[in-house]
């Protein structure tokens, strides 16, 4: 890693000069190999791939140089942050063509070097295979994959592009241009103006206007303003903030520095979830580097600005992501929310004015300053500008990290980018907004996703989790699952949330067990209303959403459970029985696997399940090679696997 | 000049009228008399004594209270117990004169608050040992009082307490 | 506690009554004497507001809001504002209090206090699944906050969500003052005040100190020591004297000492 000869920059000019110099050097680059080192790819062995790649480059040094590819001059290799398409990992890309290799193994690196680098040929088996629904061809470049081509990356602009541990690399990709511009050409007022004009709304959940938040903090004239970056990201299945912190820590810091300049903040915290050690490592590395380079600490770039950034590792509880709980946690107290009638821009951390923003929010700021508020505001919809990162998971073909302009429909996100439902089963619902979000049915697929449309539909943006469900999903069971998650996350301070969740779970559990009573739905609705209006913090206030939204859109499913004892998705164990149909050829596999010996039958003869002994574990169905086991509920077949 | 409660101990005949008056005035539930805030004592054959809260400038009770439940009423100058009291009893322990007390019948921490400016004890005292009066001290009188410090029982009490 | 620098007052209406209140006060603090009743379980004037029980909810409307728009807030935490309108007993308020009490009745079926309150709001039997327990703790945190206030921090609420409970992580810190048990709104903390000179609470046994002359119990050894230390820290007159005398005995002692000089004509200034 080249460093800026170890000395602090001292002035904006020096910084820009340095960036120019690096850029000039980079112009010589002919090829760049990027090994994805996001969490998914690392788990699949990206580190070994990188090691092997370096070895191969070394082994082939002579040939490469003969071909005009000199390492670190005209050829470079680096590990980057997450590319988003984790299911296809480990991923290796080669720029500038955008060659996209998936499922790479260490031994493949030899071929990559020998074929692609030296002979300009593609390594066919490593290319990405499009699904059947798109003609099933192989794709050479990621720009041709709908998963990428339909995205628009603003917050994730440098994730997967830069080496998160390399400051020069970040400079080469246009880093710190925005900060230099802000500090040299703009007044703090200008910065806030731009942010306000851009229409940026907080990406952490509530969607509050960032410009307005900053301005109101300016109005509270106090000596000290705290700046906090919320990287707690407790939503299960969400990893946008993680990808940014791990893959592009400098952008987060640049955003915070611009914020600090605008607000006159001298102290900042980054609150990172405990489970993200790599994010902490990269952020800390970046902070140290910036401190040495004179971009953090005292007298930044000779302008007299002071900013100290510290990292705090969160306790891991979901509720610690809530702003007041987060601040209490930073104060060293129990991470419980406190009453919020006094806004934290007036009295936050240590009762001093505090501005808290999400990782993604901060990351958008440099882009806005760099390209202008109009550019940002030109994307998205009237009241929700810009783009939003989502983590797309569940029963969708391409899971991963995506970013799209506000206003894309759910259909575009799930079917075009996500490639549709696995096995092309019918789509049933999509859950947005994390554990306390809502479930939207197929009828809402044309909903243009933004903060307000989601809220109006009874779901929410949250931090951007999206869980896709197919027809094998029981909505009562889904609601129960999320309530169960929230029970474990509620801090237990206030009665509606603590007792309400407990009772909600109990009621839903009874319903899924076939013990529901008429009137239960009304009891649930009354309870949900009180939880929504009377809970202390937003966790309790939004906790009923999974229930209210499923009741709203799938009421008949609840009613079937209660009145008829039917689970149409064939999920709730107490309401279903397994049944072997006539296609059974008597292979005996299921009989041998059944843990309760509920299956009888002779070889080559139809087998039968004794419903009294069956515990609905589903093992038989999963072992049957001939897909002859059906799920019945209320005397009807509710789930039968189609034989391919 | 506001009114003050003047105590002249040697006039006390230990009749305990003040105690009863106080008790009745402070009874929250009729029929269950409260513990009196004032007390008289027969010290020896010739001497009786009446003692109630001194409303100290730097009151110990106030200082130890963890919840600021003891607050001086600017109108009467008396320190009063308010609803912030959590019943820890630190004040009872802290008062060197035993003038902060706990009424276990009514479960209350009690002290003299000069009946918010109309002290029942003084009203009923038959001998003038307790007087609620407005009395302006001339400079000369005030000086005399400080000079006669050694004979002023309360100054002596304070002195002894300091030892 | 936030102390307001300026002693300004604001004007608001509570259930139609015009009220003048000091700026910075909470709605709940200004209701006594107005004839309105707001139930509350977790608020205590001497302790930091907490907002756990959600019984004290009221509806408010700020000036400038649409006529139909009201918001439900907890009165123990909401500061009075100029022009604020407050409804303490509307249908929405009663409905939500009812659900909260209903939930509490399911949590602590053994508590009379909760049952009586529930009855006042028309809940005679809980609509939810009763928890099978004799415990009556409703996690209002009053005990924990009180223990913090007196400077001991012996008890704390542990765990989270429905599993939350109050326990004594630091037994050594407990001084057996019984403040927690006496403040508990639902009498959930078992204790023995005096059993042959011993006191028991939070699984710890204490020796009681009695006044030799009056026989009155002064508190546990640890309690006396704690107050003595506290008095010393605060620079009080004579911490030594607090050790072993009841209020009555102390008074008598001083009466005796003072009587030697009591034959002075001079009246004694009593109240400043
Ligand atoms: C239960 C709960 C959990 C939250 N978790 C997070 C989180 O993990 N990350 C986050 O940025 N915001 C989270 N928030 C939202 C924050 O309270 C806060 O609104 C946000 O960080 C503000 O930043 P923004 O204005 O940039 O969105 C959470 C809120 C609640 C109620
Ligand atoms: S709503 Fe839930 S998480 Fe929030 S304070 Fe209440 S109990 Fe805690
Ligand atoms: S024990 Fe009593 S005072 Fe303590 S939290 Fe429980 S209900 Fe509240
Ligand atoms: S008294 Fe206000 S929430 Fe309990």
PDB file of N, CA and C in Angstrom, chain B residues 26-88:
ATOM      1  N   UNK B  26     -52.429  18.079  62.447  1.00  0.00           N
ATOM      2  CA  UNK B  26     -51.731  17.322  61.419  1.00  0.00           C
ATOM      3  C   UNK B  26     -52.375  15.972  61.116  1.00  0.00           C
ATOM      4  N   UNK B  27     -53.523  15.701  61.742  1.00  0.00           N
ATOM      5  CA  UNK B  27     -54.154  14.406  61.538  1.00  0.00           C
ATOM      6  C   UNK B  27     -54.762  14.300  60.145  1.00  0.00           C
ATOM      7  N   UNK B  28     -54.264  13.383  59.331  1.00  0.00           N
ATOM      8  CA  UNK B  28     -54.811  13.266  57.982  1.00  0.00           C
ATOM      9  C   UNK B  28     -56.156  12.543  57.969  1.00  0.00           C
ATOM     10  N   UNK B  29     -56.284  11.515  58.810  1.00  0.00           N
ATOM     11  CA  UNK B  29     -57.537  10.771  58.864  1.00  0.00           C
ATOM     12  C   UNK B  29     -58.174  11.046  60.230  1.00  0.00           C
ATOM     13  N   UNK B  30     -59.358  11.600  60.256  1.00  0.00           N
ATOM     14  CA  UNK B  30     -59.953  11.904  61.556  1.00  0.00           C
ATOM     15  C   UNK B  30     -60.049  10.643  62.404  1.00  0.00           C
ATOM     16  N   UNK B  31     -59.759  10.793  63.670  1.00  0.00           N
ATOM     17  CA  UNK B  31     -59.869   9.638  64.555  1.00  0.00           C
ATOM     18  C   UNK B  31     -58.556   8.947  64.813  1.00  0.00           C
ATOM     19  N   UNK B  32     -57.615   9.128  63.921  1.00  0.00           N
ATOM     20  CA  UNK B  32     -56.312   8.513  64.159  1.00  0.00           C
ATOM     21  C   UNK B  32     -55.284   9.637  64.270  1.00  0.00           C
ATOM     22  N   UNK B  33     -55.020  10.090  65.489  1.00  0.00           N
ATOM     23  CA  UNK B  33     -54.165  11.268  65.646  1.00  0.00           C
ATOM     24  C   UNK B  33     -52.759  11.027  65.131  1.00  0.00           C
ATOM     25  N   UNK B  34     -52.192  12.086  64.603  1.00  0.00           N
ATOM     26  CA  UNK B  34     -50.837  11.987  64.068  1.00  0.00           C
ATOM     27  C   UNK B  34     -49.820  12.172  65.182  1.00  0.00           C
ATOM     28  N   UNK B  35     -48.612  11.762  64.909  1.00  0.00           N
ATOM     29  CA  UNK B  35     -47.518  11.985  65.846  1.00  0.00           C
ATOM     30  C   UNK B  35     -47.227  13.493  65.865  1.00  0.00           C
ATOM     31  N   UNK B  36     -47.081  14.092  67.042  1.00  0.00           N
ATOM     32  CA  UNK B  36     -46.841  15.532  67.069  1.00  0.00           C
ATOM     33  C   UNK B  36     -45.438  15.890  66.587  1.00  0.00           C
ATOM     34  N   UNK B  37     -45.335  17.064  66.003  1.00  0.00           N
ATOM     35  CA  UNK B  37     -44.035  17.557  65.542  1.00  0.00           C
ATOM     36  C   UNK B  37     -43.277  18.254  66.660  1.00  0.00           C
ATOM     37  N   UNK B  38     -44.032  18.664  67.687  1.00  0.00           N
ATOM     38  CA  UNK B  38     -43.417  19.374  68.808  1.00  0.00           C
ATOM     39  C   UNK B  38     -43.499  18.463  70.024  1.00  0.00           C
ATOM     40  N   UNK B  39     -42.516  18.598  70.918  1.00  0.00           N
ATOM     41  CA  UNK B  39     -42.570  17.783  72.124  1.00  0.00           C
ATOM     42  C   UNK B  39     -42.109  18.591  73.326  1.00  0.00           C
ATOM     43  N   UNK B  40     -42.731  18.320  74.464  1.00  0.00           N
ATOM     44  CA  UNK B  40     -42.261  18.961  75.692  1.00  0.00           C
ATOM     45  C   UNK B  40     -41.718  17.877  76.607  1.00  0.00           C
ATOM     46  N   UNK B  41     -40.768  18.297  77.446  1.00  0.00           N
ATOM     47  CA  UNK B  41     -40.114  17.326  78.330  1.00  0.00           C
ATOM     48  C   UNK B  41     -40.030  17.883  79.747  1.00  0.00           C
ATOM     49  N   UNK B  42     -40.153  16.986  80.656  1.00  0.00           N
ATOM     50  CA  UNK B  42     -39.838  17.352  82.035  1.00  0.00           C
ATOM     51  C   UNK B  42     -38.393  16.912  82.242  1.00  0.00           C
ATOM     52  N   UNK B  43     -37.524  17.906  82.345  1.00  0.00           N
ATOM     53  CA  UNK B  43     -36.115  17.547  82.454  1.00  0.00           C
ATOM     54  C   UNK B  43     -35.760  17.208  83.901  1.00  0.00           C
ATOM     55  N   UNK B  44     -36.132  18.079  84.822  1.00  0.00           N
ATOM     56  CA  UNK B  44     -36.014  17.730  86.237  1.00  0.00           C
ATOM     57  C   UNK B  44     -37.139  18.433  86.974  1.00  0.00           C
ATOM     58  N   UNK B  45     -37.114  18.441  88.287  1.00  0.00           N
ATOM     59  CA  UNK B  45     -38.252  18.958  89.031  1.00  0.00           C
ATOM     60  C   UNK B  45     -38.628  20.381  88.687  1.00  0.00           C
ATOM     61  N   UNK B  46     -37.613  21.202  88.388  1.00  0.00           N
ATOM     62  CA  UNK B  46     -37.942  22.597  88.123  1.00  0.00           C
ATOM     63  C   UNK B  46     -38.010  22.920  86.636  1.00  0.00           C
ATOM     64  N   UNK B  47     -37.410  22.093  85.821  1.00  0.00           N
ATOM     65  CA  UNK B  47     -37.236  22.494  84.429  1.00  0.00           C
ATOM     66  C   UNK B  47     -38.077  21.656  83.474  1.00  0.00           C
ATOM     67  N   UNK B  48     -38.779  22.385  82.629  1.00  0.00           N
ATOM     68  CA  UNK B  48     -39.457  21.728  81.513  1.00  0.00           C
ATOM     69  C   UNK B  48     -38.864  22.289  80.227  1.00  0.00           C
ATOM     70  N   UNK B  49     -39.109  21.573  79.179  1.00  0.00           N
ATOM     71  CA  UNK B  49     -38.513  22.039  77.931  1.00  0.00           C
ATOM     72  C   UNK B  49     -39.426  21.727  76.758  1.00  0.00           C
ATOM     73  N   UNK B  50     -39.440  22.659  75.798  1.00  0.00           N
ATOM     74  CA  UNK B  50     -40.223  22.413  74.592  1.00  0.00           C
ATOM     75  C   UNK B  50     -39.268  22.472  73.402  1.00  0.00           C
ATOM     76  N   UNK B  51     -39.400  21.496  72.540  1.00  0.00           N
ATOM     77  CA  UNK B  51     -38.437  21.415  71.432  1.00  0.00           C
ATOM     78  C   UNK B  51     -39.149  21.134  70.117  1.00  0.00           C
ATOM     79  N   UNK B  52     -38.843  21.940  69.150  1.00  0.00           N
ATOM     80  CA  UNK B  52     -39.297  21.612  67.791  1.00  0.00           C
ATOM     81  C   UNK B  52     -38.267  22.069  66.772  1.00  0.00           C
ATOM     82  N   UNK B  53     -38.565  21.790  65.548  1.00  0.00           N
ATOM     83  CA  UNK B  53     -37.572  21.983  64.480  1.00  0.00           C
ATOM     84  C   UNK B  53     -37.018  23.401  64.450  1.00  0.00           C
ATOM     85  N   UNK B  54     -35.707  23.491  64.275  1.00  0.00           N
ATOM     86  CA  UNK B  54     -35.035  24.788  64.270  1.00  0.00           C
ATOM     87  C   UNK B  54     -35.029  25.440  62.891  1.00  0.00           C
ATOM     88  N   UNK B  55     -35.480  24.724  61.906  1.00  0.00           N
ATOM     89  CA  UNK B  55     -35.437  25.194  60.510  1.00  0.00           C
ATOM     90  C   UNK B  55     -34.035  25.713  60.179  1.00  0.00           C
ATOM     91  N   UNK B  56     -33.044  24.918  60.484  1.00  0.00           N
ATOM     92  CA  UNK B  56     -31.639  25.304  60.312  1.00  0.00           C
ATOM     93  C   UNK B  56     -31.372  25.908  58.932  1.00  0.00           C
ATOM     94  N   UNK B  57     -30.447  26.846  58.911  1.00  0.00           N
ATOM     95  CA  UNK B  57     -30.042  27.424  57.628  1.00  0.00           C
ATOM     96  C   UNK B  57     -29.451  26.350  56.729  1.00  0.00           C
ATOM     97  N   UNK B  58     -28.498  25.630  57.289  1.00  0.00           N
ATOM     98  CA  UNK B  58     -27.904  24.535  56.533  1.00  0.00           C
ATOM     99  C   UNK B  58     -28.398  23.244  57.145  1.00  0.00           C
ATOM    100  N   UNK B  59     -29.584  22.862  56.714  1.00  0.00           N
ATOM    101  CA  UNK B  59     -30.259  21.768  57.405  1.00  0.00           C
ATOM    102  C   UNK B  59     -29.679  20.412  57.011  1.00  0.00           C
ATOM    103  N   UNK B  60     -29.357  19.624  58.026  1.00  0.00           N
ATOM    104  CA  UNK B  60     -28.818  18.285  57.777  1.00  0.00           C
ATOM    105  C   UNK B  60     -29.813  17.429  57.027  1.00  0.00           C
ATOM    106  N   UNK B  61     -31.070  17.544  57.436  1.00  0.00           N
ATOM    107  CA  UNK B  61     -32.087  16.713  56.797  1.00  0.00           C
ATOM    108  C   UNK B  61     -32.106  16.974  55.291  1.00  0.00           C
ATOM    109  N   UNK B  62     -32.078  18.257  54.953  1.00  0.00           N
ATOM    110  CA  UNK B  62     -32.103  18.640  53.542  1.00  0.00           C
ATOM    111  C   UNK B  62     -30.893  18.088  52.796  1.00  0.00           C
ATOM    112  N   UNK B  63     -29.757  18.145  53.486  1.00  0.00           N
ATOM    113  CA  UNK B  63     -28.528  17.739  52.805  1.00  0.00           C
ATOM    114  C   UNK B  63     -28.484  16.251  52.498  1.00  0.00           C
ATOM    115  N   UNK B  64     -28.981  15.426  53.399  1.00  0.00           N
ATOM    116  CA  UNK B  64     -28.875  13.989  53.133  1.00  0.00           C
ATOM    117  C   UNK B  64     -29.970  13.463  52.238  1.00  0.00           C
ATOM    118  N   UNK B  65     -31.024  14.257  52.068  1.00  0.00           N
ATOM    119  CA  UNK B  65     -32.162  13.735  51.304  1.00  0.00           C
ATOM    120  C   UNK B  65     -31.747  13.445  49.860  1.00  0.00           C
ATOM    121  N   UNK B  66     -31.941  12.193  49.388  1.00  0.00           N
ATOM    122  CA  UNK B  66     -31.488  11.851  48.037  1.00  0.00           C
ATOM    123  C   UNK B  66     -32.415  12.348  46.933  1.00  0.00           C
ATOM    124  N   UNK B  67     -33.626  12.740  47.281  1.00  0.00           N
ATOM    125  CA  UNK B  67     -34.558  13.102  46.201  1.00  0.00           C
ATOM    126  C   UNK B  67     -35.029  14.552  46.292  1.00  0.00           C
ATOM    127  N   UNK B  68     -34.331  15.379  47.019  1.00  0.00           N
ATOM    128  CA  UNK B  68     -34.724  16.786  47.178  1.00  0.00           C
ATOM    129  C   UNK B  68     -36.162  16.920  47.650  1.00  0.00           C
ATOM    130  N   UNK B  69     -36.541  16.070  48.584  1.00  0.00           N
ATOM    131  CA  UNK B  69     -37.928  16.103  49.036  1.00  0.00           C
ATOM    132  C   UNK B  69     -38.127  17.112  50.162  1.00  0.00           C
ATOM    133  N   UNK B  70     -37.067  17.668  50.705  1.00  0.00           N
ATOM    134  CA  UNK B  70     -37.184  18.654  51.766  1.00  0.00           C
ATOM    135  C   UNK B  70     -36.870  20.022  51.181  1.00  0.00           C
ATOM    136  N   UNK B  71     -37.879  20.852  51.133  1.00  0.00           N
ATOM    137  CA  UNK B  71     -37.726  22.135  50.450  1.00  0.00           C
ATOM    138  C   UNK B  71     -38.221  23.251  51.364  1.00  0.00           C
ATOM    139  N   UNK B  72     -37.473  24.329  51.403  1.00  0.00           N
ATOM    140  CA  UNK B  72     -37.886  25.440  52.263  1.00  0.00           C
ATOM    141  C   UNK B  72     -38.990  26.240  51.582  1.00  0.00           C
ATOM    142  N   UNK B  73     -40.035  26.479  52.319  1.00  0.00           N
ATOM    143  CA  UNK B  73     -41.132  27.281  51.807  1.00  0.00           C
ATOM    144  C   UNK B  73     -40.757  28.751  51.975  1.00  0.00           C
ATOM    145  N   UNK B  74     -40.629  29.478  50.894  1.00  0.00           N
ATOM    146  CA  UNK B  74     -40.132  30.854  51.009  1.00  0.00           C
ATOM    147  C   UNK B  74     -41.091  31.739  51.813  1.00  0.00           C
ATOM    148  N   UNK B  75     -42.344  31.376  51.849  1.00  0.00           N
ATOM    149  CA  UNK B  75     -43.291  32.235  52.553  1.00  0.00           C
ATOM    150  C   UNK B  75     -43.178  32.116  54.067  1.00  0.00           C
ATOM    151  N   UNK B  76     -42.967  30.898  54.544  1.00  0.00           N
ATOM    152  CA  UNK B  76     -42.914  30.726  55.990  1.00  0.00           C
ATOM    153  C   UNK B  76     -41.486  30.534  56.479  1.00  0.00           C
ATOM    154  N   UNK B  77     -40.590  30.248  55.580  1.00  0.00           N
ATOM    155  CA  UNK B  77     -39.213  29.992  55.979  1.00  0.00           C
ATOM    156  C   UNK B  77     -39.005  28.596  56.519  1.00  0.00           C
ATOM    157  N   UNK B  78     -40.077  27.828  56.591  1.00  0.00           N
ATOM    158  CA  UNK B  78     -39.954  26.478  57.159  1.00  0.00           C
ATOM    159  C   UNK B  78     -39.627  25.465  56.066  1.00  0.00           C
ATOM    160  N   UNK B  79     -38.894  24.426  56.458  1.00  0.00           N
ATOM    161  CA  UNK B  79     -38.598  23.348  55.527  1.00  0.00           C
ATOM    162  C   UNK B  79     -39.761  22.358  55.557  1.00  0.00           C
ATOM    163  N   UNK B  80     -40.248  22.004  54.380  1.00  0.00           N
ATOM    164  CA  UNK B  80     -41.396  21.098  54.337  1.00  0.00           C
ATOM    165  C   UNK B  80     -41.034  19.807  53.593  1.00  0.00           C
ATOM    166  N   UNK B  81     -41.704  18.732  53.952  1.00  0.00           N
ATOM    167  CA  UNK B  81     -41.529  17.457  53.237  1.00  0.00           C
ATOM    168  C   UNK B  81     -42.530  17.444  52.090  1.00  0.00           C
ATOM    169  N   UNK B  82     -42.052  17.214  50.874  1.00  0.00           N
ATOM    170  CA  UNK B  82     -43.022  17.162  49.777  1.00  0.00           C
ATOM    171  C   UNK B  82     -43.187  15.736  49.252  1.00  0.00           C
ATOM    172  N   UNK B  83     -43.929  15.606  48.160  1.00  0.00           N
ATOM    173  CA  UNK B  83     -44.288  14.264  47.692  1.00  0.00           C
ATOM    174  C   UNK B  83     -43.140  13.547  46.994  1.00  0.00           C
ATOM    175  N   UNK B  84     -41.998  14.173  46.944  1.00  0.00           N
ATOM    176  CA  UNK B  84     -40.856  13.480  46.342  1.00  0.00           C
ATOM    177  C   UNK B  84     -40.213  12.492  47.316  1.00  0.00           C
ATOM    178  N   UNK B  85     -40.675  12.515  48.564  1.00  0.00           N
ATOM    179  CA  UNK B  85     -40.093  11.639  49.584  1.00  0.00           C
ATOM    180  C   UNK B  85     -40.263  10.169  49.210  1.00  0.00           C
ATOM    181  N   UNK B  86     -39.160   9.407  49.283  1.00  0.00           N
ATOM    182  CA  UNK B  86     -39.267   7.978  48.995  1.00  0.00           C
ATOM    183  C   UNK B  86     -39.156   7.149  50.271  1.00  0.00           C
ATOM    184  N   UNK B  87     -39.079   7.807  51.398  1.00  0.00           N
ATOM    185  CA  UNK B  87     -39.138   7.089  52.669  1.00  0.00           C
ATOM    186  C   UNK B  87     -37.871   6.374  53.062  1.00  0.00           C
ATOM    187  N   UNK B  88     -36.714   6.936  52.758  1.00  0.00           N
ATOM    188  CA  UNK B  88     -35.478   6.248  53.121  1.00  0.00           C
ATOM    189  C   UNK B  88     -35.095   6.518  54.566  1.00  0.00           C
TER     190      UNK B  88
END
